[in-house]
Short mmCIF file of C-alpha atoms in Angstrom, two decimals:
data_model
loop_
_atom_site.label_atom_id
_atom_site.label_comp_id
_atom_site.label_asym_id
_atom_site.label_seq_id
_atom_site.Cartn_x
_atom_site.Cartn_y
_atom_site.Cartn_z
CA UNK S 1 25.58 11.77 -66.03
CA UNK S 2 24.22 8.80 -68.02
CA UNK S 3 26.15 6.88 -69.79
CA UNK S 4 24.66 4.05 -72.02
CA UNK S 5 26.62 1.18 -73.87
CA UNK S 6 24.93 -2.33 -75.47
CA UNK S 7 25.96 -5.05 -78.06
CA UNK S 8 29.39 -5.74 -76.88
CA UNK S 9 27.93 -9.67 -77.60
CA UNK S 10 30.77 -11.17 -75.84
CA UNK S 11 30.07 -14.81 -76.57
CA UNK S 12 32.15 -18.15 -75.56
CA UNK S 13 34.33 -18.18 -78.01
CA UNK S 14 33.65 -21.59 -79.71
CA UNK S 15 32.73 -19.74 -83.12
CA UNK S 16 34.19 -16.07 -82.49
CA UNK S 17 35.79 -14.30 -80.02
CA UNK S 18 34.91 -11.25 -78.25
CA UNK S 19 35.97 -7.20 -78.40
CA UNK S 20 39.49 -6.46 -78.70
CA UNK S 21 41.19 -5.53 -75.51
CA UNK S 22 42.09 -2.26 -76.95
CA UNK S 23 38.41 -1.21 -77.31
CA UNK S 24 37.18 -1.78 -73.73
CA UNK S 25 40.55 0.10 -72.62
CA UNK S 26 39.38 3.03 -75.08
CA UNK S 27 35.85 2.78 -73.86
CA UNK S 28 37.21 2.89 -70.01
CA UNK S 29 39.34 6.16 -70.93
CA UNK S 30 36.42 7.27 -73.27
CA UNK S 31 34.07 7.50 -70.10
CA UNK S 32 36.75 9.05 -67.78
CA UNK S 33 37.04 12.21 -70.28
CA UNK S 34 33.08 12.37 -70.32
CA UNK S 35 32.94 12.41 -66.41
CA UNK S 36 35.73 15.53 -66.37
CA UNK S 37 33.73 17.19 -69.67
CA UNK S 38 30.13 16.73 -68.45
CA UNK S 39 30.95 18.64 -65.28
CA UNK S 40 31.45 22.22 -67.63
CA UNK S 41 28.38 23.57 -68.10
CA UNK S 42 27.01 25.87 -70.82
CA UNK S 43 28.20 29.21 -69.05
CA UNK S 44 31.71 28.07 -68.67
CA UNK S 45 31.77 27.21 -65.03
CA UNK S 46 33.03 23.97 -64.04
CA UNK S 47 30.88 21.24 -61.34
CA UNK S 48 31.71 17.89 -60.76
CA UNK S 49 29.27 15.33 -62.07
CA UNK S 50 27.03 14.39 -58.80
CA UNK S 51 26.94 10.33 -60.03
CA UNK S 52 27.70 8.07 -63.24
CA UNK S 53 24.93 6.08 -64.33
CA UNK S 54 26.13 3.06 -66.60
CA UNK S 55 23.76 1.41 -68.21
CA UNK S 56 24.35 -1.78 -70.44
CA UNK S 57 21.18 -1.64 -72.58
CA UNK S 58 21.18 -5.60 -73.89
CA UNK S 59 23.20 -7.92 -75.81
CA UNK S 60 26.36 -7.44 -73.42
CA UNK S 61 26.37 -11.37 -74.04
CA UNK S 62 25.92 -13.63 -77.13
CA UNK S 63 24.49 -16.99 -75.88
CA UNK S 64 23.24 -18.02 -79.26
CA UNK S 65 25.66 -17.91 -81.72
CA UNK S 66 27.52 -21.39 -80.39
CA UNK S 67 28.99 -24.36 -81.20
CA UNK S 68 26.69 -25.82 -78.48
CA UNK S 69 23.77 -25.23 -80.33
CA UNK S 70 25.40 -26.87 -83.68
CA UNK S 71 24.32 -30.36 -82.93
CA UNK S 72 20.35 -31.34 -81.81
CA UNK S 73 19.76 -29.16 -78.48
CA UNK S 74 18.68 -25.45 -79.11
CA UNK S 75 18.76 -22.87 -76.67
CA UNK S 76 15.36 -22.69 -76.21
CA UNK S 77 14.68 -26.72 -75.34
CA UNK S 78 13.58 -27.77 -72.29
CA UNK S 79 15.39 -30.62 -70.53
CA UNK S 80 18.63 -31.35 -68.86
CA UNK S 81 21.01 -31.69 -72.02
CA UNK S 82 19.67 -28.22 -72.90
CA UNK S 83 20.06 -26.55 -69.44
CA UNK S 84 23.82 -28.22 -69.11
CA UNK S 85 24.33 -26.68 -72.42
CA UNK S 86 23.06 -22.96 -71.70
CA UNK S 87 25.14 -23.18 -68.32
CA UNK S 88 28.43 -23.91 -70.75
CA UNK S 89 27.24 -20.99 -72.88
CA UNK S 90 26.98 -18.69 -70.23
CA UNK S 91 30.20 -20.02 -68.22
CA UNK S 92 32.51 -19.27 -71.03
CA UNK S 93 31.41 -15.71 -72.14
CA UNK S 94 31.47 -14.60 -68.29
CA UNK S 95 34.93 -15.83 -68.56
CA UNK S 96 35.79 -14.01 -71.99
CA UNK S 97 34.19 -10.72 -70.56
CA UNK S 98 36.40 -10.28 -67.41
CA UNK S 99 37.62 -7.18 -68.91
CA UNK S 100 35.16 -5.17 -69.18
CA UNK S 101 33.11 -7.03 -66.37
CA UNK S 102 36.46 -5.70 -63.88
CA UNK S 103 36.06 -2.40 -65.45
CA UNK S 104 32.40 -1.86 -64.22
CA UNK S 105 33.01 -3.58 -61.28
CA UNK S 106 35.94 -1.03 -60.04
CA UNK S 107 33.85 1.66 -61.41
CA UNK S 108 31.29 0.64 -58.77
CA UNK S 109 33.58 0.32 -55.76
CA UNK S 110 36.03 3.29 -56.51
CA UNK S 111 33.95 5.55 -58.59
CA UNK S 112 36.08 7.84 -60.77
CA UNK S 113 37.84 10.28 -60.05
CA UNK S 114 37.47 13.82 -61.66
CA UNK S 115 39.20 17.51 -60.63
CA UNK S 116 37.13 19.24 -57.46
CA UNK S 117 36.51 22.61 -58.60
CA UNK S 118 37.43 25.80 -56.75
CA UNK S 119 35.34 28.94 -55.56
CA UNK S 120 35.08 29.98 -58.93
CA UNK S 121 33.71 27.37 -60.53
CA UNK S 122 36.83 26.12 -62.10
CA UNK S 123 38.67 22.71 -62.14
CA UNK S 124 41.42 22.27 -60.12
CA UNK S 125 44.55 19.86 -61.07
CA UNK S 126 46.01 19.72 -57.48
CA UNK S 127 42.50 18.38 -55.98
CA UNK S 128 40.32 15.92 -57.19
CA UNK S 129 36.89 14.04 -56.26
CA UNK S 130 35.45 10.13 -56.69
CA UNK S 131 32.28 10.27 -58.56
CA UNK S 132 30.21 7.66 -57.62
CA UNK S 133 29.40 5.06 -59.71
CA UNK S 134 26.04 2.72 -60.71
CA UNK S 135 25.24 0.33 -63.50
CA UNK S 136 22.68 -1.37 -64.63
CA UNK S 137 22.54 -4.55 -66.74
CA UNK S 138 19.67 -5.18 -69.07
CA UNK S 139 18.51 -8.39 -70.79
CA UNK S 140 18.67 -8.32 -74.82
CA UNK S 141 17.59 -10.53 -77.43
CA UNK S 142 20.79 -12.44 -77.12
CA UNK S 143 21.11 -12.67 -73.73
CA UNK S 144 17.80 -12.79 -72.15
CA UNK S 145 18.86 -15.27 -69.69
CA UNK S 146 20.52 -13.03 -67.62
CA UNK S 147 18.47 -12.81 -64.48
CA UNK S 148 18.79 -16.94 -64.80
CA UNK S 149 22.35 -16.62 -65.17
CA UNK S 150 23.10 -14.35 -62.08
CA UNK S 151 21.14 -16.25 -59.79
CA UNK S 152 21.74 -19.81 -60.78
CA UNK S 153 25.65 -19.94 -62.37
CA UNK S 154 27.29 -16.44 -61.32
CA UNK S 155 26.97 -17.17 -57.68
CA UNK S 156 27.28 -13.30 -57.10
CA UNK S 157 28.43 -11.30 -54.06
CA UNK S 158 24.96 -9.69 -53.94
CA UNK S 159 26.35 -5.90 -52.52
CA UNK S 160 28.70 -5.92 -55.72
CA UNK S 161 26.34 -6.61 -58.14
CA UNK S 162 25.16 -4.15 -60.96
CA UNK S 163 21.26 -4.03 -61.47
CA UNK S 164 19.60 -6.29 -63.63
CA UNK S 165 16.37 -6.05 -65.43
CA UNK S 166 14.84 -5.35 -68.40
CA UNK S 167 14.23 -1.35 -68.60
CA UNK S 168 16.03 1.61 -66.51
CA UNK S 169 14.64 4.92 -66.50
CA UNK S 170 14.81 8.31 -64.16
CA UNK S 171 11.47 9.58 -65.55
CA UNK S 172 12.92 11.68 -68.49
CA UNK S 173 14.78 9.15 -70.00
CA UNK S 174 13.98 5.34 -70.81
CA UNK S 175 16.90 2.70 -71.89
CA UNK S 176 15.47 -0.29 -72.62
CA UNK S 177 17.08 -2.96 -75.56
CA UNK S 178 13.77 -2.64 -77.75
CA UNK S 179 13.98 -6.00 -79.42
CA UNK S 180 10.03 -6.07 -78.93
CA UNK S 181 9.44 -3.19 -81.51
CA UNK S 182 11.03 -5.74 -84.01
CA UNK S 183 8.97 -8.13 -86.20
CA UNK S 184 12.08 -10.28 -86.29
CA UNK S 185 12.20 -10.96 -82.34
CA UNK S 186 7.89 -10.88 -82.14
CA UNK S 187 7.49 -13.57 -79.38
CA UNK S 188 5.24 -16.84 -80.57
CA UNK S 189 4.26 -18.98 -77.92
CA UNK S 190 6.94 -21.16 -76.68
CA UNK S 191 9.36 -21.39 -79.33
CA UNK S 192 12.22 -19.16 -80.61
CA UNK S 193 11.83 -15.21 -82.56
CA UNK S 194 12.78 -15.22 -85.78
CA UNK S 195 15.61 -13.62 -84.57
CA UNK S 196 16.85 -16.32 -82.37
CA UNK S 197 16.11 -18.78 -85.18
CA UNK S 198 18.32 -17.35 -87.70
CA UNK S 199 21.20 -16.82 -85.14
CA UNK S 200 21.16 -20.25 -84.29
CA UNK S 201 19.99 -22.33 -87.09
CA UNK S 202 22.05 -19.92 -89.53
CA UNK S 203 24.89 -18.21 -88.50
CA UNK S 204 26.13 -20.50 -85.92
CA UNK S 205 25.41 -23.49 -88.39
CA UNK S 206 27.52 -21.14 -91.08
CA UNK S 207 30.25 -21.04 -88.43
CA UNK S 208 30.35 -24.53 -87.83
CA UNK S 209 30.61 -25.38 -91.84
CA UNK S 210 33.68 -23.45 -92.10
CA UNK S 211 35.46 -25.89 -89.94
CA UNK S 212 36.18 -28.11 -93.47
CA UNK S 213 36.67 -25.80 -96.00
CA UNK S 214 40.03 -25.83 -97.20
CA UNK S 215 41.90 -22.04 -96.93
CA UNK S 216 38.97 -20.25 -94.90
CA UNK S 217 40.37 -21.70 -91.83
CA UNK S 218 42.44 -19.14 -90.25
CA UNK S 219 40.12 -16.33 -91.42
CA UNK S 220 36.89 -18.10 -90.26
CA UNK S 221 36.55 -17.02 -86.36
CA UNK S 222 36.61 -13.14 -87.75
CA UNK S 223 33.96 -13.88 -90.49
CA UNK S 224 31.31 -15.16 -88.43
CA UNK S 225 32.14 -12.26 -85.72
CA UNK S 226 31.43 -9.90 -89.30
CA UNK S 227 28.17 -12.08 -89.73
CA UNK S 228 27.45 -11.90 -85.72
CA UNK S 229 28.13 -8.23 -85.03
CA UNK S 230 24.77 -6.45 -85.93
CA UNK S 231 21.34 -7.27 -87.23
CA UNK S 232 21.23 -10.64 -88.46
CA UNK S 233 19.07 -9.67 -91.34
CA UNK S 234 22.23 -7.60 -92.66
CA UNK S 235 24.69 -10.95 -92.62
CA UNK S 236 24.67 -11.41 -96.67
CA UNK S 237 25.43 -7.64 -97.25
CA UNK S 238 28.27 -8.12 -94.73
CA UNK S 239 29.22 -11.42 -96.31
CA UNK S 240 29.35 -9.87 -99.79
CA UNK S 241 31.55 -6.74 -97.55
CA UNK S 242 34.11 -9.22 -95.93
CA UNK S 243 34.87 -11.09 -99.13
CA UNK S 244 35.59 -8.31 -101.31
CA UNK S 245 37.48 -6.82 -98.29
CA UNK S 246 39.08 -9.93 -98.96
CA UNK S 247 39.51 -10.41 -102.66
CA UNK S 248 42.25 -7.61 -102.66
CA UNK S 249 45.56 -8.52 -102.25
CA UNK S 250 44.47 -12.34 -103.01
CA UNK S 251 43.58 -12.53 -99.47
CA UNK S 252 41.09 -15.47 -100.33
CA UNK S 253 41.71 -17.65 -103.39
CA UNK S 254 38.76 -17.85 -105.73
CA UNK S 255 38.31 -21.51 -104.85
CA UNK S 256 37.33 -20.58 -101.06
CA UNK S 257 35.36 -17.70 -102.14
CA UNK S 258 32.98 -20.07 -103.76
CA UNK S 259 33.43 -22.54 -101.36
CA UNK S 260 32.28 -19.80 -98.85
CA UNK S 261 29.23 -19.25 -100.79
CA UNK S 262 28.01 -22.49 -101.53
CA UNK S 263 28.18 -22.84 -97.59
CA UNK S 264 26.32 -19.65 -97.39
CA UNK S 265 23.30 -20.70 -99.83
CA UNK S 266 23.27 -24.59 -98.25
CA UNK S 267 22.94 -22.71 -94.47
CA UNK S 268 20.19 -21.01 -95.68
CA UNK S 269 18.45 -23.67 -97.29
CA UNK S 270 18.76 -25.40 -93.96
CA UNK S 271 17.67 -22.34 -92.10
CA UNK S 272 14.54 -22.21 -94.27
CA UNK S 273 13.62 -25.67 -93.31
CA UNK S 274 14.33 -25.53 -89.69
CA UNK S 275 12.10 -22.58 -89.47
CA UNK S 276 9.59 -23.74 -91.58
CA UNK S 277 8.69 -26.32 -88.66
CA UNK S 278 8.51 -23.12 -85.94
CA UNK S 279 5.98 -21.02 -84.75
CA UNK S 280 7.69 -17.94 -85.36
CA UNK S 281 6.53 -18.16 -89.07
CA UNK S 282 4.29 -15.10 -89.99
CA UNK S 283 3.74 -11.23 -88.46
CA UNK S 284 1.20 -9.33 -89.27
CA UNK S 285 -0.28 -11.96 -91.75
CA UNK S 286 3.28 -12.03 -93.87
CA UNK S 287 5.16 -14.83 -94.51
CA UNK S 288 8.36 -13.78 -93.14
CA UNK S 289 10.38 -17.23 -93.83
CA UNK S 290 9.98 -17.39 -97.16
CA UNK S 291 10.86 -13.87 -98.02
CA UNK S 292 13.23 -13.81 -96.04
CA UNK S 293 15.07 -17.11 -97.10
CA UNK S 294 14.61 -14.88 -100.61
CA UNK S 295 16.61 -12.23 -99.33
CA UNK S 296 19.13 -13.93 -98.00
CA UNK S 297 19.88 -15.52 -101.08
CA UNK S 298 19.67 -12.61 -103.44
CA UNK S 299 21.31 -10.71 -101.09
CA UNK S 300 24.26 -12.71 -100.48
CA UNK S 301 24.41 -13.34 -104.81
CA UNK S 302 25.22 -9.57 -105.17
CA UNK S 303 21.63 -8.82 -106.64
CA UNK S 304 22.16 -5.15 -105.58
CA UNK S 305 19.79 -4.59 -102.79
CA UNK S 306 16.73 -6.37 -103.06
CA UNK S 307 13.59 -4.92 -101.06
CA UNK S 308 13.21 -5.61 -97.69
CA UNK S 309 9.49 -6.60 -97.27
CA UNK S 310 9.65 -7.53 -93.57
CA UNK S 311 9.37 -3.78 -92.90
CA UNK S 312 5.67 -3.81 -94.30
CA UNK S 313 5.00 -5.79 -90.98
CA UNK S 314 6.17 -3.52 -88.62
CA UNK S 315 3.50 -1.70 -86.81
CA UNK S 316 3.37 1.95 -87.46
CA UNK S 317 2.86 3.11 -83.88
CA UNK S 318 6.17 1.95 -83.33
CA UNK S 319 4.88 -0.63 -81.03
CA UNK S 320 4.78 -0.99 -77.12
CA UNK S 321 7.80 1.24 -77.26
CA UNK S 322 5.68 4.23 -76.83
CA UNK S 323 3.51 3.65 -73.72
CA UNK S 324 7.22 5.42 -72.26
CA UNK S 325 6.09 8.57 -70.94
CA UNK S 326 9.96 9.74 -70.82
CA UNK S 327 10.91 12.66 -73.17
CA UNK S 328 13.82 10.90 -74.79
CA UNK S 329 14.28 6.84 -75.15
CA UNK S 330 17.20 4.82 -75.95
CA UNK S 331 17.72 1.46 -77.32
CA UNK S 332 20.16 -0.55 -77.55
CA UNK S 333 18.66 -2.94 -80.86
CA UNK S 334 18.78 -1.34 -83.60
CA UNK S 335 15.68 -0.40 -85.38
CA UNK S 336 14.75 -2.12 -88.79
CA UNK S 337 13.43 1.23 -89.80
CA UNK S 338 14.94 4.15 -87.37
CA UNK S 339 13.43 6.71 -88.99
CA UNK S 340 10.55 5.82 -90.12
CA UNK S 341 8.44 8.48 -88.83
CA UNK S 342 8.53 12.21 -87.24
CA UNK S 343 8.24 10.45 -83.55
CA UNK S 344 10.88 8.10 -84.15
CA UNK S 345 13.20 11.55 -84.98
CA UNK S 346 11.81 13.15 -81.94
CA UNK S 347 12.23 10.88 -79.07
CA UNK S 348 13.87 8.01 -80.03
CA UNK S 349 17.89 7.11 -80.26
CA UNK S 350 19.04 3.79 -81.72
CA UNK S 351 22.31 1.86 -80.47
CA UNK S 352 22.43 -0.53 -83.55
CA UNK S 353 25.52 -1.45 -86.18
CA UNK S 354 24.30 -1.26 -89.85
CA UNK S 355 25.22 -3.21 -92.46
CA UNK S 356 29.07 -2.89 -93.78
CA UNK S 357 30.18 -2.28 -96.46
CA UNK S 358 33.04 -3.39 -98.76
CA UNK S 359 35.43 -1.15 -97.16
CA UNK S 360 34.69 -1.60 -93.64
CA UNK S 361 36.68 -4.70 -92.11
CA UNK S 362 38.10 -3.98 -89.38
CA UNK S 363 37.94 -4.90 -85.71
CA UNK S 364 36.85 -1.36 -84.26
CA UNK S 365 33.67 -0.49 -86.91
CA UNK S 366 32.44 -4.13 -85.52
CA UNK S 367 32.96 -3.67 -81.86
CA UNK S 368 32.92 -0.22 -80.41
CA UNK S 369 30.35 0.79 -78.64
CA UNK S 370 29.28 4.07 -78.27
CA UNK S 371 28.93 5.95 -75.50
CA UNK S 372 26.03 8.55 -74.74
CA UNK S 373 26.44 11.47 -72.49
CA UNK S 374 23.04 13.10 -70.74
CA UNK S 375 24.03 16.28 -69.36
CA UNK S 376 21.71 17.22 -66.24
CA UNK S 377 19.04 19.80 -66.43
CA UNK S 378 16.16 20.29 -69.19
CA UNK S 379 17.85 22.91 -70.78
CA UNK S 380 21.07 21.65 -71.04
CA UNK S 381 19.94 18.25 -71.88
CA UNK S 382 22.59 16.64 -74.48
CA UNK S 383 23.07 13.02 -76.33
CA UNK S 384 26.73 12.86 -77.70
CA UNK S 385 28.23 9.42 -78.54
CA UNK S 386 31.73 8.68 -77.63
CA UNK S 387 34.30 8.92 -80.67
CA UNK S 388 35.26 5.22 -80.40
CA UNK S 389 35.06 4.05 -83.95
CA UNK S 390 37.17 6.14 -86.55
CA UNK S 391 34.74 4.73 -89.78
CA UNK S 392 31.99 6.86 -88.05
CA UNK S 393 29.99 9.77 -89.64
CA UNK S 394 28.02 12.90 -87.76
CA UNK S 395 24.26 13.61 -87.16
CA UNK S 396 22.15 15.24 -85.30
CA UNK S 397 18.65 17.12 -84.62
CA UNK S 398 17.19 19.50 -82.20
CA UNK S 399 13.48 19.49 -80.99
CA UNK S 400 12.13 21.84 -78.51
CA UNK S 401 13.58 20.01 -75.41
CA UNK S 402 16.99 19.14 -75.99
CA UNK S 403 20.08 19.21 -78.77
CA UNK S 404 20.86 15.62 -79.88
CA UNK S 405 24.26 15.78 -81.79
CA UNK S 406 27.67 13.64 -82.07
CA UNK S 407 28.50 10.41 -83.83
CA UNK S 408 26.34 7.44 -85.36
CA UNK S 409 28.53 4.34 -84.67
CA UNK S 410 28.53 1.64 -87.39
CA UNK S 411 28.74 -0.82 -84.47
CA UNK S 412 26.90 -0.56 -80.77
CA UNK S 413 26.39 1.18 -77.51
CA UNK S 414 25.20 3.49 -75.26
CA UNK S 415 25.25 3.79 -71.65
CA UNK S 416 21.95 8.27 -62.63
CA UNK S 417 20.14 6.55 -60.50
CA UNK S 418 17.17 4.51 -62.15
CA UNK S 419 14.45 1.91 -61.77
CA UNK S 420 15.04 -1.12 -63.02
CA UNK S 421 12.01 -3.17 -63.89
CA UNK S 422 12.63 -6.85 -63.73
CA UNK S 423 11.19 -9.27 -66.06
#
């Protein structure tokens, strides 16, 4: 069984804090019902699971969006300041993940335990059996120190260590995070992605601002975990979400509101400079700054929805993800265009939160990560996420190999034995 989560961006908690307690306890029981349900198969009969593959497909940490970065290092300078810095960053979300870091970690002494089954091929209550238990860690956009971080600060007990690298795969199926199939995190010599730009030079800046504004103060850590929690692109649709989410009840005074947004535009003014002075300026021959300093104006204005013409850069191959021989290929980033062609329907499953809406504000459409079950054998193959989030909605497809079906989570995840291939 294969279970694949991602994006729980558990950061240090200077601007925001992490996932609610009471969605890695769901997760943990979510999982332990999966083991006992992936074990029936499709005549009835009942098997144990032989192992539990967990895989944490990227983003498990958020070592950008900081208050370290708020001042004149950057994650991505060279030099001691910087490298005292990214060891603070790293420090304090280990230290704000020990939840679900204990979780995986008993999962990988203990296993978990399901029912044995009986001669005929039925569970049985009175007996039971530990299912072993292996996970694999995988370097995202946000957290692509890892490997660093393990050997230099985590000072790990090497035999209880999870695997870390940045793709797992048994030969049929490929995790990987997939950040490299996005114009936004295109790699330009030795400075930052786009990506990395706008989480550090915007939304942590953003965060930072709110420190002075008169009657955002209490509600300010849980806005820029909105902003945080999904593609950074999104962050004025989910701006324009949280404050109407806001509005009722008189939540937020109109003063703040405006205050809020006058932030908002100044960030991005300063975001438009700051990258204006990177390499990470163009793909494709397009001048992704400046349209996208456009957008996230207009967007955060309530323009309706302006066009999004950083798509027109993405290739339409779908990029390196496709060298994967496997039949079906998970990622944990979510895709700026997911469906944008028959292949992408086919063989390709996306872990990533869209943009919220004016109704959805609370904690769990944010943070819970889906799960995704693989049941063994070709023609009983079968994707089905975890019911974690309640503001979720249904979809699936079939091809010729396997049934794909179960619930598209608003925010992130997905989660036997693999290769990991280390950067």
């Amino acid at each position: 069984m294969l279970v694949v989560t991602s994006n729980w961006c558990v950061s240090d908690g200077t601007l925001f804090a992490g996932p609610p307690r009471r969605l890695i306890d769901r997760f943990r029981a979510e999982v332990r019902k999966a083991s006992l349900r992936g074990g029936f198969r499709c005549d009835g009969s009942y098997r144990p699971v032989d192992a539990i593959d967990v895989v944490l497909a990227g983003d498990t940490f958020d070592w950008l969006i900081s208050r370290e970065w708020t001042g004149d290092v950057r994650p991505w300078d060279d030099g001691r300041r910087a490298a005292a810095a990214r060891e603070r960053v790293v420090c304090g979300a280990i230290g704000r993940s020990h939840r679900l870091l204990a979780t995986l970690a008993a999962w990988m002494r203990r296993g978990i335990e399901v029912p044995a089954a009986d001669r005929r091929g039925r569970p049985m209550s009175a007996a039971s059996r530990l299912v072993p238990v292996r996970v694999a860690v995988l370097c995202g956009d946000r957290d692509r120190w890892l490997e660093q971080a393990v050997c230099d600060w985590m000072q790990p007990a090497r035999a209880s260590m999870p695997m870390i690298g940045t793709c797992w795969s048994d030969g049929d199926v490929a995790v990987r995070h997939g950040e490299e199939i996005d114009p936004f995190h295109a790699v330009c010599g030795s400075g930052p992605t786009l990506g990395e730009s706008l989480a550090v030079d915007l939304i942590a800046r953003f965060g930072a601002t709110l420190d002075g504004l008169t009657g955002v103060g209490p509600l300010a850590a849980g806005l820029v975990r909105r902003l945080a929690g999904g593609r950074l692109i999104d962050a004025p649709t989910r701006l324009v979400g949280w404050l109407s989410a806001h509005d009722c009840g008189a939540m937020l005074p109109t003063t703040p509101r405006q205050r809020l947004v006058d932030a908002w535009h100044r960030s991005v003014a300063l975001w438009h400079r700051a990258a204006r002075r990177l390499p990470s300026g163009g793909v494709a021959g397009v001048d992704l700054v400046e349209r996208i300093a456009d957008w996230l104006e207009r967007a955060a204005g309530g323009d309706g929805q302006p066009s999004r013409p950083w798509l027109d850069a993405i290739p339409a191959s779908g990029g390196p993800l496709f060298g994967e021989a496997a039949t079906t290929v998970l990622l944990g980033h979510p895709a700026a265009d997911p469906m944008a062609s028959a292949v992408w329907r086919r063989r390709v499953v996306c872990l990533g939160p869209g943009a919220l809406q004016s109704g959805d504000h609370s904690d769990d459409h944010l943070y819970a990560p889906a799960a995704v079950l693989v049941r063994p054998g070709r023609s009983e193959r079968q994707i089905e996420w975890l019911p974690l989030d309640a503001a979720a909605a249904t979809v699936g497809w079939q091809d010729d190999d396997h049934l794909v079906r179960g619930v598209w989570l608003s925010a992130v995840s997905r989660g036997v034995a693999g290769i990991v291939d280390a950067a």
